[in-house]
Amino acid sequence: GKQILINTTVRSSSANYTNCNERDISYIVIHYTGNAKDSALSNAKYFANGARNASAHFFVDDNNIYQSVELRDKAWHCGSSKGYKTGCRNDNSIGIEMCTSGNYQVSTITQSNAIYLTAMLCRKLGIQAHMVDKYILRHYDVVKTNKKCPAQFVDNQAQWDNFKAILKELLK
């Protein structure tokens, strides 16, 4: 398959995640940054330079993937005091943020890069094609606040279905 290069040179400030020696990971949560236009590097730098009360493990754009938080550490990406729809929590999940290429939209290239990254992580975690619908979730699917994240995948269910269909093909 496609070679995925993950840049680990810009790490989140330790103020933005919970350090863990180890943890059990069951879920992968797909987000979007919610900005009009940004990059994986700009996001990685933002979380590296200050206490943001949030974090994600990965930021993905058309050209790069930056890993901001180690997989063993708990990023603060899907927490909510409002309750949850599933068993997914910050404790047991990996957060992937898709960056926007303009007009608050996540490009098809960024989506494709996020799919390849997710497939790589699924293989690492032992998530098989038939398990994708349960363990690969949108932020929207996790919290009861109906947070529109990633907005495109909430507004257009077909885009989310397509993301998962491609992912399942890669895992077969």
GROMACS .gro file of C-alpha atoms in nm:
model
  172
    1GLY     CA    1   0.000   0.000   0.000
    2LYS     CA    2   0.081   0.368   0.013
    3GLN     CA    3   0.374   0.470   0.229
    4ILE     CA    4   0.263   0.693   0.513
    5LEU     CA    5   0.527   0.922   0.657
    6ILE     CA    6   0.448   1.059   0.999
    7ASN     CA    7   0.634   1.368   1.115
    8THR     CA    8   0.700   1.356   1.490
    9THR     CA    9   0.917   1.669   1.518
   10VAL     CA   10   0.651   1.901   1.666
   11ARG     CA   11   0.506   1.755   1.985
   12SER     CA   12   0.220   1.894   2.188
   13SER     CA   13   0.294   2.082   2.507
   14SER     CA   14   0.257   1.845   2.801
   15ALA     CA   15  -0.011   2.084   2.931
   16ASN     CA   16  -0.252   1.951   2.667
   17TYR     CA   17  -0.272   1.575   2.726
   18THR     CA   18  -0.252   1.314   2.999
   19ASN     CA   19   0.075   1.124   3.022
   20CYS     CA   20   0.018   0.747   3.043
   21ASN     CA   21   0.265   0.462   3.068
   22GLU     CA   22   0.027   0.247   2.866
   23ARG     CA   23  -0.341   0.228   2.782
   24ASP     CA   24  -0.591   0.008   2.601
   25ILE     CA   25  -0.701   0.164   2.272
   26SER     CA   26  -1.024   0.044   2.111
   27TYR     CA   27  -1.147   0.339   1.904
   28ILE     CA   28  -1.026   0.588   1.646
   29VAL     CA   29  -1.214   0.919   1.630
   30ILE     CA   30  -1.215   1.130   1.314
   31HIS     CA   31  -1.238   1.508   1.355
   32TYR     CA   32  -1.186   1.819   1.146
   33THR     CA   33  -1.014   2.131   1.272
   34GLY     CA   34  -1.310   2.358   1.207
   35ASN     CA   35  -1.091   2.635   1.068
   36ALA     CA   36  -1.144   2.803   0.731
   37LYS     CA   37  -0.798   2.696   0.610
   38ASP     CA   38  -0.504   2.548   0.795
   39SER     CA   39  -0.228   2.289   0.786
   40ALA     CA   40  -0.103   1.995   0.988
   41LEU     CA   41   0.212   2.192   1.078
   42SER     CA   42   0.024   2.504   1.191
   43ASN     CA   43  -0.196   2.290   1.416
   44ALA     CA   44   0.099   2.096   1.558
   45LYS     CA   45   0.275   2.426   1.636
   46TYR     CA   46  -0.040   2.569   1.798
   47PHE     CA   47  -0.064   2.276   2.042
   48ALA     CA   48   0.313   2.279   2.101
   49ASN     CA   49   0.312   2.642   2.211
   50GLY     CA   50   0.071   2.679   2.500
   51ALA     CA   51  -0.199   2.528   2.717
   52ARG     CA   52  -0.497   2.474   2.484
   53ASN     CA   53  -0.722   2.249   2.696
   54ALA     CA   54  -0.738   2.015   2.399
   55SER     CA   55  -0.519   1.796   2.178
   56ALA     CA   56  -0.523   1.524   1.915
   57HIS     CA   57  -0.279   1.248   1.832
   58PHE     CA   58  -0.255   1.336   1.460
   59PHE     CA   59  -0.311   1.629   1.224
   60VAL     CA   60  -0.351   1.545   0.856
   61ASP     CA   61  -0.350   1.772   0.550
   62ASP     CA   62  -0.292   1.730   0.175
   63ASN     CA   63   0.083   1.691   0.215
   64ASN     CA   64   0.171   1.597   0.572
   65ILE     CA   65   0.078   1.403   0.882
   66TYR     CA   66   0.206   1.538   1.213
   67GLN     CA   67   0.185   1.325   1.525
   68SER     CA   68   0.139   1.564   1.815
   69VAL     CA   69   0.076   1.317   2.101
   70GLU     CA   70   0.218   0.967   2.153
   71LEU     CA   71  -0.034   0.684   2.115
   72ARG     CA   72   0.028   0.569   2.471
   73ASP     CA   73  -0.075   0.913   2.600
   74LYS     CA   74  -0.436   1.030   2.631
   75ALA     CA   75  -0.515   1.323   2.402
   76TRP     CA   76  -0.810   1.546   2.495
   77HIS     CA   77  -1.010   1.525   2.174
   78CYS     CA   78  -1.357   1.384   2.245
   79GLY     CA   79  -1.424   1.459   2.609
   80SER     CA   80  -1.761   1.597   2.706
   81SER     CA   81  -1.942   1.667   3.029
   82LYS     CA   82  -2.267   1.622   2.836
   83GLY     CA   83  -2.236   1.246   2.807
   84TYR     CA   84  -2.154   0.995   2.539
   85LYS     CA   85  -2.337   0.789   2.279
   86THR     CA   86  -2.088   0.500   2.281
   87GLY     CA   87  -1.814   0.340   2.491
   88CYS     CA   88  -1.558   0.567   2.325
   89ARG     CA   89  -1.367   0.806   2.553
   90ASN     CA   90  -1.042   1.000   2.547
   91ASP     CA   91  -0.907   0.715   2.763
   92ASN     CA   92  -0.953   0.445   2.498
   93SER     CA   93  -0.926   0.624   2.166
   94ILE     CA   94  -0.693   0.789   1.915
   95GLY     CA   95  -0.789   1.131   1.779
   96ILE     CA   96  -0.721   1.224   1.417
   97GLU     CA   97  -0.781   1.583   1.302
   98MET     CA   98  -0.830   1.649   0.931
   99CYS     CA   99  -0.718   1.998   0.829
  100THR     CA  100  -0.907   2.224   0.591
  101SER     CA  101  -0.792   2.342   0.250
  102GLY     CA  102  -1.021   2.646   0.228
  103ASN     CA  103  -1.381   2.745   0.299
  104TYR     CA  104  -1.392   2.511   0.602
  105GLN     CA  105  -1.371   2.210   0.368
  106VAL     CA  106  -1.160   1.897   0.405
  107SER     CA  107  -1.020   1.808   0.063
  108THR     CA  108  -1.047   1.462  -0.090
  109ILE     CA  109  -0.666   1.436  -0.071
  110THR     CA  110  -0.667   1.507   0.302
  111GLN     CA  111  -0.950   1.259   0.346
  112SER     CA  112  -0.749   0.998   0.155
  113ASN     CA  113  -0.441   1.061   0.372
  114ALA     CA  114  -0.657   1.026   0.684
  115ILE     CA  115  -0.795   0.697   0.552
  116TYR     CA  116  -0.444   0.557   0.496
  117LEU     CA  117  -0.338   0.669   0.844
  118THR     CA  118  -0.652   0.515   0.996
  119ALA     CA  119  -0.588   0.188   0.811
  120MET     CA  120  -0.232   0.176   0.943
  121LEU     CA  121  -0.358   0.233   1.298
  122CYS     CA  122  -0.634  -0.028   1.254
  123ARG     CA  123  -0.374  -0.287   1.155
  124LYS     CA  124  -0.170  -0.193   1.463
  125LEU     CA  125  -0.477  -0.224   1.689
  126GLY     CA  126  -0.622  -0.536   1.527
  127ILE     CA  127  -0.934  -0.360   1.397
  128GLN     CA  128  -1.056  -0.560   1.096
  129ALA     CA  129  -1.287  -0.450   0.814
  130HIS     CA  130  -1.600  -0.592   0.980
  131MET     CA  131  -1.521  -0.394   1.299
  132VAL     CA  132  -1.488  -0.052   1.133
  133ASP     CA  133  -1.849   0.059   1.189
  134LYS     CA  134  -1.818   0.001   1.564
  135TYR     CA  135  -1.469   0.131   1.632
  136ILE     CA  136  -1.405   0.407   1.376
  137LEU     CA  137  -1.626   0.700   1.470
  138ARG     CA  138  -1.684   1.064   1.389
  139HIS     CA  139  -1.658   1.303   1.684
  140TYR     CA  140  -2.032   1.351   1.617
  141ASP     CA  141  -2.092   0.981   1.690
  142VAL     CA  142  -1.916   0.998   2.028
  143VAL     CA  143  -2.076   1.286   2.217
  144LYS     CA  144  -2.442   1.356   2.286
  145THR     CA  145  -2.402   1.727   2.211
  146ASN     CA  146  -2.444   1.648   1.836
  147LYS     CA  147  -2.122   1.836   1.767
  148LYS     CA  148  -2.101   1.878   1.388
  149CYS     CA  149  -1.755   1.730   1.352
  150PRO     CA  150  -1.634   1.661   1.089
  151ALA     CA  151  -1.902   1.894   0.950
  152GLN     CA  152  -1.885   1.748   0.598
  153PHE     CA  153  -1.935   1.395   0.730
  154VAL     CA  154  -2.233   1.504   0.942
  155ASP     CA  155  -2.399   1.716   0.672
  156ASN     CA  156  -2.329   1.458   0.405
  157GLN     CA  157  -2.359   1.100   0.535
  158ALA     CA  158  -2.247   0.967   0.195
  159GLN     CA  159  -1.901   1.121   0.244
  160TRP     CA  160  -1.863   0.941   0.577
  161ASP     CA  161  -1.994   0.616   0.429
  162ASN     CA  162  -1.740   0.654   0.147
  163PHE     CA  163  -1.455   0.715   0.396
  164LYS     CA  164  -1.543   0.393   0.578
  165ALA     CA  165  -1.596   0.194   0.257
  166ILE     CA  166  -1.244   0.280   0.133
  167LEU     CA  167  -1.103   0.203   0.478
  168LYS     CA  168  -1.274  -0.139   0.481
  169GLU     CA  169  -1.131  -0.218   0.135
  170LEU     CA  170  -0.780  -0.136   0.261
  171LEU     CA  171  -0.829  -0.366   0.559
  172LYS     CA  172  -0.949  -0.666   0.356
   0.00000   0.00000   0.00000
